[in-house]
Short mmCIF file of C-alpha atoms and ligand atoms in Angstrom, two decimals:
data_model
loop_
_atom_site.label_atom_id
_atom_site.label_comp_id
_atom_site.label_asym_id
_atom_site.label_seq_id
_atom_site.Cartn_x
_atom_site.Cartn_y
_atom_site.Cartn_z
CA MET X 1 0.54 0.16 0.41
CA THR X 2 1.66 4.15 -0.13
CA GLN X 3 2.48 3.63 2.52
CA THR X 4 2.71 7.35 5.04
CA SER X 5 4.82 6.30 8.06
CA ALA X 6 6.95 4.05 8.71
CA THR X 7 5.15 0.92 10.12
CA THR X 8 5.93 -2.12 7.98
CA ALA X 9 2.22 -2.81 5.91
CA PRO X 10 2.49 -5.56 4.22
CA GLU X 11 2.12 -5.08 0.14
CA ILE X 12 -1.78 -4.41 -0.15
CA ARG X 13 -3.57 -3.89 -2.59
CA THR X 14 -4.89 -0.61 -2.61
CA ASP X 15 -7.17 -0.02 -6.02
CA LEU X 16 -11.69 -1.75 -6.33
CA MET X 17 -12.11 -5.19 -7.59
CA ILE X 18 -13.77 -4.08 -10.48
CA ALA X 19 -15.13 -7.59 -12.68
CA GLY X 20 -11.97 -8.88 -11.94
CA ARG X 21 -9.20 -5.87 -12.97
CA TRP X 22 -7.96 -3.72 -10.07
CA GLN X 23 -8.45 -0.39 -10.58
CA GLN X 24 -8.08 2.86 -9.37
CA ALA X 25 -11.45 4.77 -8.58
CA SER X 26 -12.84 6.70 -10.96
CA GLY X 27 -11.84 10.10 -10.44
CA GLY X 28 -8.97 8.84 -8.44
CA ALA X 29 -9.84 9.44 -4.95
CA ARG X 30 -8.00 7.83 -2.33
CA MET X 31 -8.46 8.06 1.61
CA GLU X 32 -6.38 7.88 4.47
CA VAL X 33 -6.68 4.41 6.37
CA THR X 34 -5.33 5.15 10.23
CA ASN X 35 -3.24 3.00 12.89
CA PRO X 36 -5.26 2.94 16.01
CA ALA X 37 -2.39 2.43 18.36
CA THR X 38 -0.21 5.02 17.40
CA GLY X 39 -3.29 7.58 15.59
CA GLU X 40 -0.53 7.08 12.49
CA THR X 41 -1.30 7.53 9.15
CA LEU X 42 -1.29 3.74 7.71
CA GLY X 43 -1.66 4.84 4.59
CA GLU X 44 -3.86 5.29 1.40
CA VAL X 45 -6.82 3.58 -0.47
CA ALA X 46 -8.98 4.01 -3.51
CA SER X 47 -11.78 5.56 -2.84
CA ALA X 48 -15.43 4.82 -4.45
CA SER X 49 -17.55 6.89 -5.36
CA ILE X 50 -21.37 6.16 -6.92
CA ALA X 51 -20.96 5.57 -9.91
CA ASP X 52 -18.14 2.96 -9.44
CA VAL X 53 -20.39 1.10 -7.07
CA ASP X 54 -23.17 0.88 -10.23
CA ALA X 55 -20.08 -0.41 -12.08
CA ALA X 56 -19.39 -3.28 -9.74
CA VAL X 57 -23.40 -3.64 -9.73
CA GLN X 58 -23.10 -4.47 -13.37
CA ALA X 59 -19.43 -6.70 -13.48
CA ALA X 60 -21.90 -8.70 -10.40
CA ARG X 61 -25.01 -8.74 -12.87
CA VAL X 62 -23.67 -9.71 -16.15
CA ALA X 63 -21.57 -12.07 -13.66
CA PHE X 64 -25.03 -13.80 -12.37
CA ASP X 65 -26.73 -13.31 -15.43
CA ASP X 66 -24.34 -15.89 -17.59
CA GLY X 67 -24.24 -18.45 -15.23
CA ARG X 68 -20.68 -18.35 -14.75
CA TRP X 69 -21.00 -19.73 -11.79
CA SER X 70 -24.25 -19.66 -10.56
CA ARG X 71 -24.54 -22.50 -13.47
CA ILE X 72 -21.98 -24.74 -13.44
CA SER X 73 -21.85 -27.84 -10.25
CA GLY X 74 -21.79 -27.00 -6.68
CA ARG X 75 -18.97 -29.46 -6.83
CA GLU X 76 -17.33 -27.28 -8.54
CA ARG X 77 -17.47 -23.81 -6.40
CA SER X 78 -16.46 -25.97 -3.80
CA ARG X 79 -13.49 -26.91 -5.20
CA VAL X 80 -11.93 -23.27 -5.85
CA LEU X 81 -13.73 -21.86 -2.17
CA LEU X 82 -11.26 -24.68 -1.67
CA ARG X 83 -8.83 -23.15 -2.80
CA VAL X 84 -10.24 -20.00 -1.35
CA SER X 85 -9.51 -21.72 2.11
CA ALA X 86 -5.93 -22.77 1.25
CA LEU X 87 -4.91 -19.53 -0.03
CA ILE X 88 -5.89 -17.83 3.09
CA ARG X 89 -4.21 -20.63 5.43
CA GLU X 90 -0.77 -19.20 2.84
CA ARG X 91 -0.87 -15.95 3.46
CA ALA X 92 -2.34 -16.08 7.18
CA GLU X 93 0.56 -13.90 8.61
CA GLU X 94 0.42 -11.30 5.83
CA LEU X 95 -3.60 -12.07 6.75
CA ALA X 96 -3.02 -11.21 10.47
CA GLN X 97 -0.93 -8.40 10.03
CA ALA X 98 -3.62 -6.38 8.33
CA GLU X 99 -6.24 -6.95 10.92
CA SER X 100 -4.16 -6.26 12.97
CA MET X 101 -2.82 -2.84 11.57
CA ASP X 102 -5.87 -1.60 10.45
CA VAL X 103 -8.01 -2.80 14.12
CA GLY X 104 -6.01 -2.44 15.94
CA LYS X 105 -6.14 -6.19 16.89
CA PRO X 106 -3.69 -8.03 19.66
CA ILE X 107 -1.39 -10.54 16.92
CA LEU X 108 -2.19 -12.89 19.17
CA PHE X 109 -5.99 -13.30 18.01
CA ALA X 110 -5.82 -12.60 14.35
CA ARG X 111 -3.22 -14.90 14.60
CA MET X 112 -5.16 -17.24 16.37
CA ILE X 113 -8.85 -16.67 15.21
CA ASP X 114 -9.82 -14.37 13.04
CA VAL X 115 -7.30 -15.81 10.11
CA PRO X 116 -7.95 -19.58 11.07
CA THR X 117 -12.05 -18.63 11.36
CA SER X 118 -12.40 -16.74 7.85
CA ALA X 119 -10.08 -20.31 6.33
CA ASP X 120 -12.53 -22.71 8.38
CA GLN X 121 -16.03 -20.64 6.96
CA PHE X 122 -15.03 -21.14 2.43
CA GLU X 123 -14.16 -24.34 3.86
CA TYR X 124 -17.19 -25.23 5.91
CA PHE X 125 -19.30 -23.99 2.31
CA ALA X 126 -17.53 -25.41 -0.07
CA SER X 127 -19.02 -28.64 1.37
CA LEU X 128 -22.20 -27.37 1.45
CA ALA X 129 -21.98 -25.52 -1.95
CA GLN X 130 -22.77 -30.72 -2.96
CA HIS X 131 -25.45 -29.74 -0.36
CA LEU X 132 -28.26 -27.58 -2.35
CA ASP X 133 -30.52 -29.70 -2.47
CA GLY X 134 -34.36 -29.39 -2.84
CA SER X 135 -36.96 -31.96 -1.75
CA VAL X 136 -39.41 -34.26 -3.41
CA ARG X 137 -43.33 -33.11 -1.98
CA GLU X 138 -45.99 -35.63 -2.02
CA THR X 139 -49.20 -34.28 -3.28
CA PRO X 140 -52.77 -35.82 -4.89
CA LEU X 141 -51.91 -33.95 -8.07
CA PRO X 142 -51.31 -36.24 -11.36
CA ALA X 143 -47.36 -34.17 -10.53
CA PHE X 144 -44.46 -35.17 -9.64
CA ALA X 145 -43.45 -31.80 -7.31
CA PHE X 146 -40.52 -30.70 -6.52
CA THR X 147 -38.83 -28.26 -4.97
CA ARG X 148 -34.54 -26.36 -6.09
CA ARG X 149 -32.66 -24.24 -4.09
CA GLU X 150 -31.27 -21.34 -6.42
CA PRO X 151 -28.97 -18.08 -5.71
CA ARG X 152 -30.62 -14.81 -5.13
CA GLY X 153 -28.86 -13.04 -7.92
CA VAL X 154 -26.17 -10.50 -7.21
CA VAL X 155 -25.60 -10.28 -3.01
CA ALA X 156 -24.68 -6.30 -1.66
CA ALA X 157 -22.26 -7.54 0.93
CA ILE X 158 -21.81 -4.80 4.14
CA SER X 159 -19.04 -6.21 6.65
CA PRO X 160 -18.56 -3.67 9.93
CA PHE X 161 -15.59 -2.55 11.47
CA ASN X 162 -14.48 -4.42 14.09
CA PHE X 163 -13.94 -8.61 12.61
CA PRO X 164 -13.74 -6.81 9.13
CA LEU X 165 -11.98 -10.92 8.55
CA ILE X 166 -14.60 -12.80 9.71
CA LEU X 167 -17.22 -10.91 9.18
CA SER X 168 -16.52 -10.15 5.72
CA SER X 169 -15.84 -13.92 4.72
CA SER X 170 -18.92 -15.25 7.35
CA LYS X 171 -21.13 -13.52 3.93
CA LEU X 172 -18.91 -13.95 0.57
CA ALA X 173 -18.41 -18.33 2.06
CA PRO X 174 -21.96 -19.00 2.03
CA ALA X 175 -23.17 -16.42 -0.82
CA LEU X 176 -20.86 -17.43 -3.08
CA ALA X 177 -21.66 -21.43 -1.82
CA ALA X 178 -24.94 -20.94 -3.43
CA GLY X 179 -23.85 -18.98 -6.75
CA ASN X 180 -24.48 -15.80 -6.50
CA THR X 181 -22.34 -13.26 -7.04
CA VAL X 182 -21.09 -10.27 -4.69
CA VAL X 183 -20.25 -6.03 -4.34
CA HIS X 184 -18.53 -5.83 -1.09
CA LYS X 185 -18.23 -3.38 0.97
CA PRO X 186 -16.34 -3.62 3.17
CA ALA X 187 -15.92 -1.04 6.57
CA PRO X 188 -14.21 2.48 5.76
CA GLN X 189 -12.33 2.16 8.63
CA THR X 190 -10.92 -1.32 8.07
CA PRO X 191 -10.74 -2.02 4.71
CA LEU X 192 -6.90 -3.66 4.09
CA SER X 193 -8.52 -6.97 4.53
CA ALA X 194 -10.78 -7.16 2.39
CA LEU X 195 -7.66 -6.04 0.30
CA VAL X 196 -6.00 -8.56 0.48
CA MET X 197 -9.37 -11.32 0.31
CA ALA X 198 -9.89 -9.33 -3.72
CA GLN X 199 -6.61 -11.30 -4.65
CA ILE X 200 -6.24 -14.25 -2.51
CA LEU X 201 -10.77 -14.95 -4.05
CA ARG X 202 -9.12 -13.79 -7.83
CA ASP X 203 -6.05 -15.77 -7.61
CA ALA X 204 -8.17 -19.01 -5.76
CA GLY X 205 -9.98 -19.30 -9.03
CA VAL X 206 -13.47 -16.69 -8.45
CA PRO X 207 -14.74 -15.41 -12.26
CA ASP X 208 -13.76 -12.10 -12.61
CA GLY X 209 -17.68 -10.47 -12.38
CA VAL X 210 -18.34 -12.71 -9.67
CA TYR X 211 -16.86 -11.13 -5.58
CA ASN X 212 -16.66 -7.52 -6.84
CA LEU X 213 -14.84 -4.84 -4.34
CA VAL X 214 -15.53 -0.54 -3.06
CA VAL X 215 -13.82 0.64 -0.75
CA GLY X 216 -14.60 4.46 0.21
CA PRO X 217 -17.95 6.46 2.47
CA GLY X 218 -20.16 4.20 4.30
CA PRO X 219 -24.06 5.94 4.25
CA GLU X 220 -23.18 7.34 0.50
CA LEU X 221 -21.68 3.77 -0.79
CA GLY X 222 -23.55 0.99 1.30
CA ASP X 223 -27.31 3.31 0.72
CA ALA X 224 -26.42 3.02 -2.64
CA LEU X 225 -25.58 -0.34 -2.58
CA VAL X 226 -29.04 -1.35 -0.75
CA ARG X 227 -31.49 0.47 -3.35
CA HIS X 228 -29.54 0.18 -6.60
CA PRO X 229 -31.75 -2.52 -9.21
CA ASP X 230 -29.83 -4.71 -9.33
CA VAL X 231 -28.69 -5.64 -6.78
CA ASP X 232 -30.91 -8.73 -5.37
CA MET X 233 -30.22 -9.53 -1.82
CA VAL X 234 -28.25 -6.89 1.33
CA ALA X 235 -26.39 -9.34 3.99
CA PHE X 236 -25.45 -6.09 7.06
CA THR X 237 -23.99 -6.50 10.00
CA GLY X 238 -23.67 -3.05 11.93
CA SER X 239 -25.39 -1.26 14.01
CA THR X 240 -28.68 -1.16 14.71
CA ALA X 241 -29.08 2.37 13.85
CA VAL X 242 -27.69 1.61 10.89
CA GLY X 243 -29.20 -1.74 10.34
CA ARG X 244 -32.86 0.10 10.24
CA ILE X 245 -32.48 2.37 8.16
CA VAL X 246 -30.76 -0.26 5.61
CA ALA X 247 -34.48 -2.63 6.43
CA ARG X 248 -36.17 0.30 5.54
CA THR X 249 -34.31 1.11 2.09
CA ALA X 250 -34.12 -2.86 1.20
CA GLY X 251 -37.73 -2.98 2.27
CA GLU X 252 -39.38 -0.20 -0.05
CA HIS X 253 -38.06 -1.93 -2.70
CA LEU X 254 -39.11 -5.37 -0.96
CA LYS X 255 -35.61 -7.65 -0.75
CA PRO X 256 -34.23 -9.69 1.10
CA ILE X 257 -31.83 -8.93 4.28
CA VAL X 258 -29.82 -10.92 7.20
CA ALA X 259 -29.15 -7.87 8.91
CA GLU X 260 -26.92 -8.91 12.00
CA LEU X 261 -27.21 -5.80 14.36
CA GLY X 262 -25.58 -4.17 17.84
CA GLY X 263 -25.84 -6.14 21.43
CA ASN X 264 -25.58 -6.12 25.00
CA ALA X 265 -25.71 -9.36 26.36
CA ALA X 266 -25.77 -10.19 29.98
CA ASN X 267 -23.52 -13.52 30.69
CA ILE X 268 -24.89 -15.22 34.50
CA VAL X 269 -23.26 -16.14 37.25
CA PHE X 270 -24.63 -18.32 40.30
CA ALA X 271 -24.19 -19.22 43.15
CA ASP X 272 -23.32 -22.91 42.80
CA ALA X 273 -21.30 -21.75 39.15
CA ASP X 274 -17.21 -22.85 39.49
CA VAL X 275 -16.40 -19.72 40.06
CA ASP X 276 -12.69 -19.14 38.50
CA LYS X 277 -13.65 -20.46 35.23
CA ALA X 278 -16.72 -18.35 35.39
CA ILE X 279 -14.69 -15.69 36.05
CA GLY X 280 -12.39 -16.21 33.04
CA ALA X 281 -15.56 -16.43 30.54
CA VAL X 282 -16.84 -13.33 32.05
CA ILE X 283 -13.89 -11.88 31.91
CA ASN X 284 -13.07 -13.07 28.57
CA ALA X 285 -16.56 -11.47 27.47
CA PHE X 286 -15.82 -8.51 27.39
CA VAL X 287 -12.10 -7.37 26.70
CA PHE X 288 -11.62 -9.96 23.73
CA ASN X 289 -11.53 -7.56 20.72
CA THR X 290 -11.33 -4.74 23.11
CA GLY X 291 -15.16 -4.78 23.63
CA GLN X 292 -15.23 -4.35 20.26
CA PHE X 293 -17.85 -7.26 19.16
CA CYS X 294 -21.39 -7.57 18.64
CA MET X 295 -21.55 -10.92 21.22
CA ALA X 296 -20.24 -9.47 23.84
CA GLY X 297 -21.39 -9.87 27.60
CA PRO X 298 -21.09 -6.32 29.45
CA ARG X 299 -23.46 -6.79 31.56
CA LEU X 300 -22.89 -9.71 34.22
CA LEU X 301 -25.31 -10.06 36.74
CA VAL X 302 -24.11 -12.64 39.81
CA GLU X 303 -26.34 -14.29 42.43
CA ARG X 304 -26.42 -11.98 45.17
CA PRO X 305 -24.90 -14.71 48.01
CA LEU X 306 -21.44 -14.47 45.33
CA TYR X 307 -21.73 -10.96 43.98
CA ASP X 308 -18.98 -9.23 46.82
CA THR X 309 -16.77 -12.12 46.27
CA VAL X 310 -17.13 -11.46 42.18
CA VAL X 311 -16.18 -7.78 42.47
CA GLY X 312 -14.10 -8.04 44.61
CA ILE X 313 -11.61 -10.56 42.11
CA LEU X 314 -12.78 -8.36 39.57
CA GLY X 315 -11.02 -5.11 41.19
CA GLN X 316 -7.66 -7.46 41.53
CA ALA X 317 -7.54 -8.82 38.01
CA VAL X 318 -8.82 -7.13 35.33
CA GLY X 319 -6.15 -5.04 35.07
CA GLY X 320 -3.93 -7.37 35.00
CA VAL X 321 -4.62 -8.28 31.74
CA PRO X 322 -2.36 -8.19 29.19
CA LEU X 323 -3.25 -4.43 27.31
CA GLY X 324 -0.54 -2.98 24.96
CA ARG X 325 0.30 -2.93 21.38
CA PRO X 326 -1.19 -5.22 18.96
CA SER X 327 2.44 -6.57 17.88
CA ASP X 328 3.44 -7.10 20.99
CA PRO X 329 2.21 -10.94 21.10
CA GLY X 330 1.65 -11.01 25.05
CA THR X 331 -0.96 -8.29 24.69
CA VAL X 332 -4.99 -9.43 24.91
CA ILE X 333 -6.24 -6.68 25.02
CA GLY X 334 -4.98 -3.48 22.58
CA PRO X 335 -6.42 -0.34 21.16
CA LEU X 336 -10.15 0.99 20.08
CA ALA X 337 -10.54 0.80 16.68
CA SER X 338 -10.80 4.15 16.94
CA GLN X 339 -10.28 7.90 17.66
CA ALA X 340 -13.83 8.41 17.29
CA GLN X 341 -14.79 5.24 19.73
CA LEU X 342 -12.54 5.79 21.68
CA GLU X 343 -14.32 9.34 22.66
CA LYS X 344 -18.01 7.21 22.61
CA VAL X 345 -16.55 5.48 25.82
CA GLU X 346 -15.08 7.35 27.69
CA GLU X 347 -18.52 9.63 27.00
CA MET X 348 -20.25 6.76 28.19
CA VAL X 349 -18.09 5.43 30.84
CA LYS X 350 -17.98 9.29 32.13
CA ASP X 351 -22.01 9.28 31.94
CA ALA X 352 -22.59 5.78 34.69
CA VAL X 353 -20.38 7.39 37.22
CA ALA X 354 -23.11 10.61 36.79
CA SER X 355 -25.84 8.37 36.97
CA GLY X 356 -24.25 7.09 40.58
CA GLY X 357 -21.82 4.27 39.19
CA SER X 358 -18.46 3.47 41.31
CA ILE X 359 -15.03 2.40 39.60
CA ILE X 360 -14.41 -1.00 40.41
CA THR X 361 -10.95 -0.47 37.42
CA GLY X 362 -9.83 1.27 35.49
CA GLY X 363 -11.96 3.97 33.56
CA HIS X 364 -9.97 6.11 32.62
CA ARG X 365 -7.41 6.92 29.34
CA VAL X 366 -4.05 4.60 29.34
CA ASP X 367 -1.07 6.87 27.13
CA LEU X 368 1.04 4.63 24.83
CA ASP X 369 2.12 5.61 21.42
CA GLY X 370 -0.88 7.79 20.89
CA GLY X 371 -2.81 5.12 20.40
CA PHE X 372 -6.44 4.49 21.40
CA TYR X 373 -5.98 3.26 24.52
CA PHE X 374 -8.60 2.37 27.57
CA ALA X 375 -8.36 0.62 30.23
CA PRO X 376 -10.52 -2.29 30.60
CA THR X 377 -13.06 -0.94 33.51
CA VAL X 378 -15.98 -2.26 35.82
CA ILE X 379 -18.38 -0.21 36.83
CA ALA X 380 -20.91 -1.49 40.03
CA GLY X 381 -23.79 -0.21 40.96
CA LEU X 382 -25.54 1.53 38.09
CA GLY X 383 -29.84 0.78 37.59
CA ASN X 384 -30.76 -1.36 35.19
CA ASP X 385 -31.88 1.84 33.08
CA ALA X 386 -28.18 3.23 33.55
CA VAL X 387 -26.95 3.95 29.61
CA ALA X 388 -24.67 2.53 30.57
CA VAL X 389 -26.34 -0.80 31.09
CA GLN X 390 -28.97 -0.87 28.35
CA GLU X 391 -27.51 0.80 25.66
CA GLU X 392 -24.50 -0.94 23.45
CA VAL X 393 -20.83 0.72 25.00
CA PHE X 394 -18.31 -1.38 22.07
CA GLY X 395 -15.87 -0.70 24.72
CA PRO X 396 -14.04 -2.54 27.04
CA VAL X 397 -16.59 -1.85 29.91
CA LEU X 398 -18.64 -3.78 32.58
CA THR X 399 -21.38 -3.31 34.66
CA VAL X 400 -22.13 -5.10 37.36
CA GLN X 401 -25.61 -5.59 39.32
CA PRO X 402 -26.76 -8.21 41.99
CA PHE X 403 -29.44 -10.38 41.78
CA ASP X 404 -31.96 -12.44 43.98
CA THR X 405 -33.82 -15.84 42.40
CA GLU X 406 -33.40 -17.00 39.37
CA GLU X 407 -36.61 -15.37 37.83
CA GLU X 408 -35.19 -12.27 37.62
CA ALA X 409 -31.20 -12.95 36.76
CA ILE X 410 -34.18 -13.78 33.67
CA THR X 411 -36.03 -10.39 34.05
CA LEU X 412 -33.02 -8.35 33.94
CA ALA X 413 -30.87 -10.75 31.19
CA ASN X 414 -34.05 -9.63 28.71
CA SER X 415 -34.22 -6.45 29.33
CA THR X 416 -32.57 -4.72 26.82
CA ALA X 417 -33.78 -4.00 23.19
CA TYR X 418 -30.83 -6.49 22.27
CA GLY X 419 -31.29 -9.66 21.82
CA LEU X 420 -27.58 -11.33 20.37
CA ALA X 421 -26.47 -13.43 22.69
CA ALA X 422 -26.18 -14.44 26.24
CA GLY X 423 -24.27 -16.44 28.65
CA VAL X 424 -25.09 -18.89 32.07
CA GLN X 425 -23.06 -20.06 34.58
CA THR X 426 -24.23 -22.51 36.80
CA GLY X 427 -23.03 -25.92 38.43
CA ASN X 428 -26.39 -26.97 37.49
CA ILE X 429 -27.76 -28.68 34.51
CA SER X 430 -30.97 -27.85 34.73
CA ARG X 431 -30.77 -24.76 35.13
CA ALA X 432 -28.42 -24.95 32.40
CA HIS X 433 -31.47 -25.56 30.42
CA ARG X 434 -34.09 -23.62 32.24
CA VAL X 435 -32.51 -20.19 32.17
CA ALA X 436 -30.86 -20.84 28.56
CA ASN X 437 -34.35 -21.43 26.90
CA ARG X 438 -36.11 -18.69 28.54
CA LEU X 439 -32.97 -15.99 27.06
CA ASP X 440 -34.68 -13.29 24.50
CA ALA X 441 -30.80 -14.15 22.21
CA GLY X 442 -30.07 -16.24 19.48
CA ILE X 443 -27.06 -17.89 20.75
CA ILE X 444 -26.88 -18.72 24.58
CA TRP X 445 -22.64 -19.96 26.09
CA VAL X 446 -23.55 -21.82 28.50
CA ASN X 447 -20.38 -22.15 31.01
CA GLY X 448 -18.37 -20.14 28.77
CA TRP X 449 -18.27 -17.23 26.41
CA ALA X 450 -17.72 -16.45 23.14
CA MET X 451 -17.20 -20.37 21.16
CA LEU X 452 -18.57 -20.28 17.63
CA ASP X 453 -18.56 -22.19 14.44
CA PRO X 454 -18.99 -22.62 11.00
CA ALA X 455 -21.26 -24.99 11.93
CA VAL X 456 -23.28 -23.45 14.84
CA PRO X 457 -26.03 -20.55 13.16
CA PHE X 458 -25.73 -16.77 14.28
CA GLY X 459 -27.55 -14.08 14.72
CA GLY X 460 -29.46 -12.28 17.23
CA VAL X 461 -33.39 -11.56 17.60
CA LYS X 462 -35.30 -9.04 19.17
CA SER X 463 -33.44 -5.12 17.53
CA SER X 464 -30.26 -7.09 16.73
CA GLY X 465 -31.45 -7.96 13.71
CA TRP X 466 -32.81 -11.00 12.02
CA GLY X 467 -31.37 -13.93 9.54
CA ARG X 468 -28.57 -16.24 9.84
CA GLU X 469 -24.75 -15.99 9.29
CA SER X 470 -22.61 -19.81 10.00
CA GLY X 471 -24.43 -23.14 9.60
CA PRO X 472 -26.88 -24.61 6.74
CA GLU X 473 -29.39 -21.93 7.43
CA ALA X 474 -26.88 -19.69 5.78
CA LEU X 475 -26.65 -21.24 2.73
CA GLU X 476 -31.14 -20.71 2.98
CA SER X 477 -30.58 -17.22 3.29
CA PHE X 478 -28.47 -17.33 0.66
CA THR X 479 -30.74 -18.75 -1.54
CA ARG X 480 -33.86 -18.66 -2.64
CA SER X 481 -37.02 -21.45 -3.00
CA LYS X 482 -38.71 -22.72 -6.11
CA SER X 483 -41.48 -25.03 -6.59
CA VAL X 484 -41.43 -27.35 -9.73
CA ILE X 485 -45.06 -29.50 -10.28
CA ILE X 486 -44.08 -31.49 -14.12
CA THR X 487 -47.91 -33.04 -15.46
CA ILE X 488 -47.52 -36.74 -15.07
CA ASP X 489 -51.30 -37.46 -16.44
CA PRO X 490 -52.04 -34.63 -18.80
CA GLU X 491 -55.56 -35.78 -19.29
CA VAL X 492 -56.31 -35.67 -15.70
CA ALA X 493 -54.62 -32.68 -15.44
CA SER X 494 -56.71 -30.61 -17.83
P1 LIG J 1 -22.18 0.25 11.15
O1 LIG J 1 -23.23 0.66 11.27
O2 LIG J 1 -21.41 1.85 11.48
O3 LIG J 1 -21.34 0.11 9.34
C1 LIG J 1 -21.52 -1.50 9.73
C2 LIG J 1 -21.01 -1.04 7.53
O4 LIG J 1 -22.48 -0.51 7.30
C3 LIG J 1 -19.89 -0.77 7.46
O5 LIG J 1 -19.47 -0.95 6.57
C4 LIG J 1 -20.33 1.45 7.47
O6 LIG J 1 -20.07 2.43 6.48
C5 LIG J 1 -21.95 0.95 6.67
N1 LIG J 1 -22.75 1.85 6.68
C6 LIG J 1 -23.10 3.45 7.10
N2 LIG J 1 -23.92 4.68 6.95
C7 LIG J 1 -24.54 2.75 5.86
C8 LIG J 1 -25.83 3.56 5.01
N3 LIG J 1 -26.84 4.68 5.36
N4 LIG J 1 -26.57 1.64 4.18
C9 LIG J 1 -25.42 1.07 4.24
N5 LIG J 1 -24.59 0.77 4.45
C10 LIG J 1 -24.51 1.23 5.50
O7 LIG J 1 -21.67 -0.33 11.80
P2 LIG J 1 -19.86 -0.61 12.94
O8 LIG J 1 -19.43 0.79 13.36
O9 LIG J 1 -18.78 -0.72 11.58
O10 LIG J 1 -19.43 -1.68 13.43
C11 LIG J 1 -19.71 -1.67 14.73
C12 LIG J 1 -21.00 -2.39 15.34
O11 LIG J 1 -21.51 -3.92 14.46
C13 LIG J 1 -22.12 -2.99 16.18
O12 LIG J 1 -23.21 -2.05 17.02
C14 LIG J 1 -21.55 -4.36 16.77
O13 LIG J 1 -23.03 -4.60 17.77
C15 LIG J 1 -22.47 -4.93 15.62
N6 LIG J 1 -22.31 -6.07 14.52
C16 LIG J 1 -22.44 -6.74 14.63
C17 LIG J 1 -22.60 -8.01 14.62
C18 LIG J 1 -23.32 -9.32 14.04
O14 LIG J 1 -23.45 -9.93 14.04
N7 LIG J 1 -24.80 -9.46 14.82
C19 LIG J 1 -21.44 -8.59 14.35
C20 LIG J 1 -19.63 -7.34 14.47
C21 LIG J 1 -21.00 -6.66 15.11
#
């Protein structure tokens, strides 16, 4: 990439990928990419215009309609997707470095989680590409009736800043497996891994025009994509606020949409839990990715007999979680991904204190290299209606509330507008089932946090969105059902 600082970013193509060719943005516009660990500029990438969005959609339309991908066999698509997965593993270090520098993600996790998960996603959907099965329907008709699963057409894939690689692959892998073509718009703050992936998809043999990449300002390009008449489906991951706008526009145009939106999960620790393991799950649930993950567990609910113990341990332990430069392999908490995110987290913590919360640990910025660092923070004493309890903070901030009964825990856990994830830490298997069944969320972890796999459906309820990524459910989202009824006995039928 065009580098403007001494930081060593991997050599990355920085233009747009349209119709299988790297192209400059029309008019040659460029935008800067910031390194969250220093606040300096990492380099510049192309900044697409509406005309580029149109060109990308047209390329995807042509590639879909002429059948170069949509009408080859699932097995052929599967082979290409397996090559994508293999190339991700081959270029793992380059991808991990790009993701770490761009997002401020500790290199440890970029290597251990982001890159391998992305490769696994392509591998998993490569296998499902061979199982786009319909079914035969028994009817009293003088006919043979069956269903087919067909690709939807051109998919707009819009991804957020926090897990650029995983949340792009979670759309691209099922969309491509099903035979769709794609126009991908990553978050403008974190476009680097998408640029590497565009080359990987090309090198793996994804035909020209089947995958197109436009990088640039979110609202303008995203909106142009969603309302474009040649886009047949929208796969969106992002905030609930933007998700509402996207859903409204998609609704006007009657386009199907998968919407993976914000979260604000409760993590319930019962007094019968294994305390050491529960504390591990609690800390992991709010510091991983510096708290910038939709399925974070920033609301801790602790059964009263254990409350003081848990708060005491958190006060001691949280400050010891290694915070530092993302490039240091020992770092667990890196900087927030942007100055804006840092300011938002700081504001929410100030508001929590003004609302009566007391800081058990953290609560302040950390001065390191000019980066966007915030200390992991635990806040006790807030009422359930405090903004920091009800809204998504999206930073390394945990609020703690006591509860007295199982019923109260369930009520508190379900009391926000969101419903992406929730956790139950308990030694009682009956309680685990009972509580998991009543939590209003798309995914529940019992005695752990954030375990995921491409085979397990992921998605939310309520203001956390609808539709599922991962699992066979994702393939359903990216296909449409067609019924075919073939007359067997023409005389009876007429
Ligand atoms: P965001 O909503 O600001 O942006 C998401 C994407 O939408 C970006 O690519 C952005 O450029 C684009 N965009 C912005 N305005 C648009 C518009 N008007 N039309 C179409 N696209 C538009 O989200 P973010 O700040 O990048 O990401 C953080 C949010 O994403 C958090 O709320 C988090 O919970 C959520 N998230 C959800 C999941 C999930 O699976 N449910 C996963 C990760 C992140």
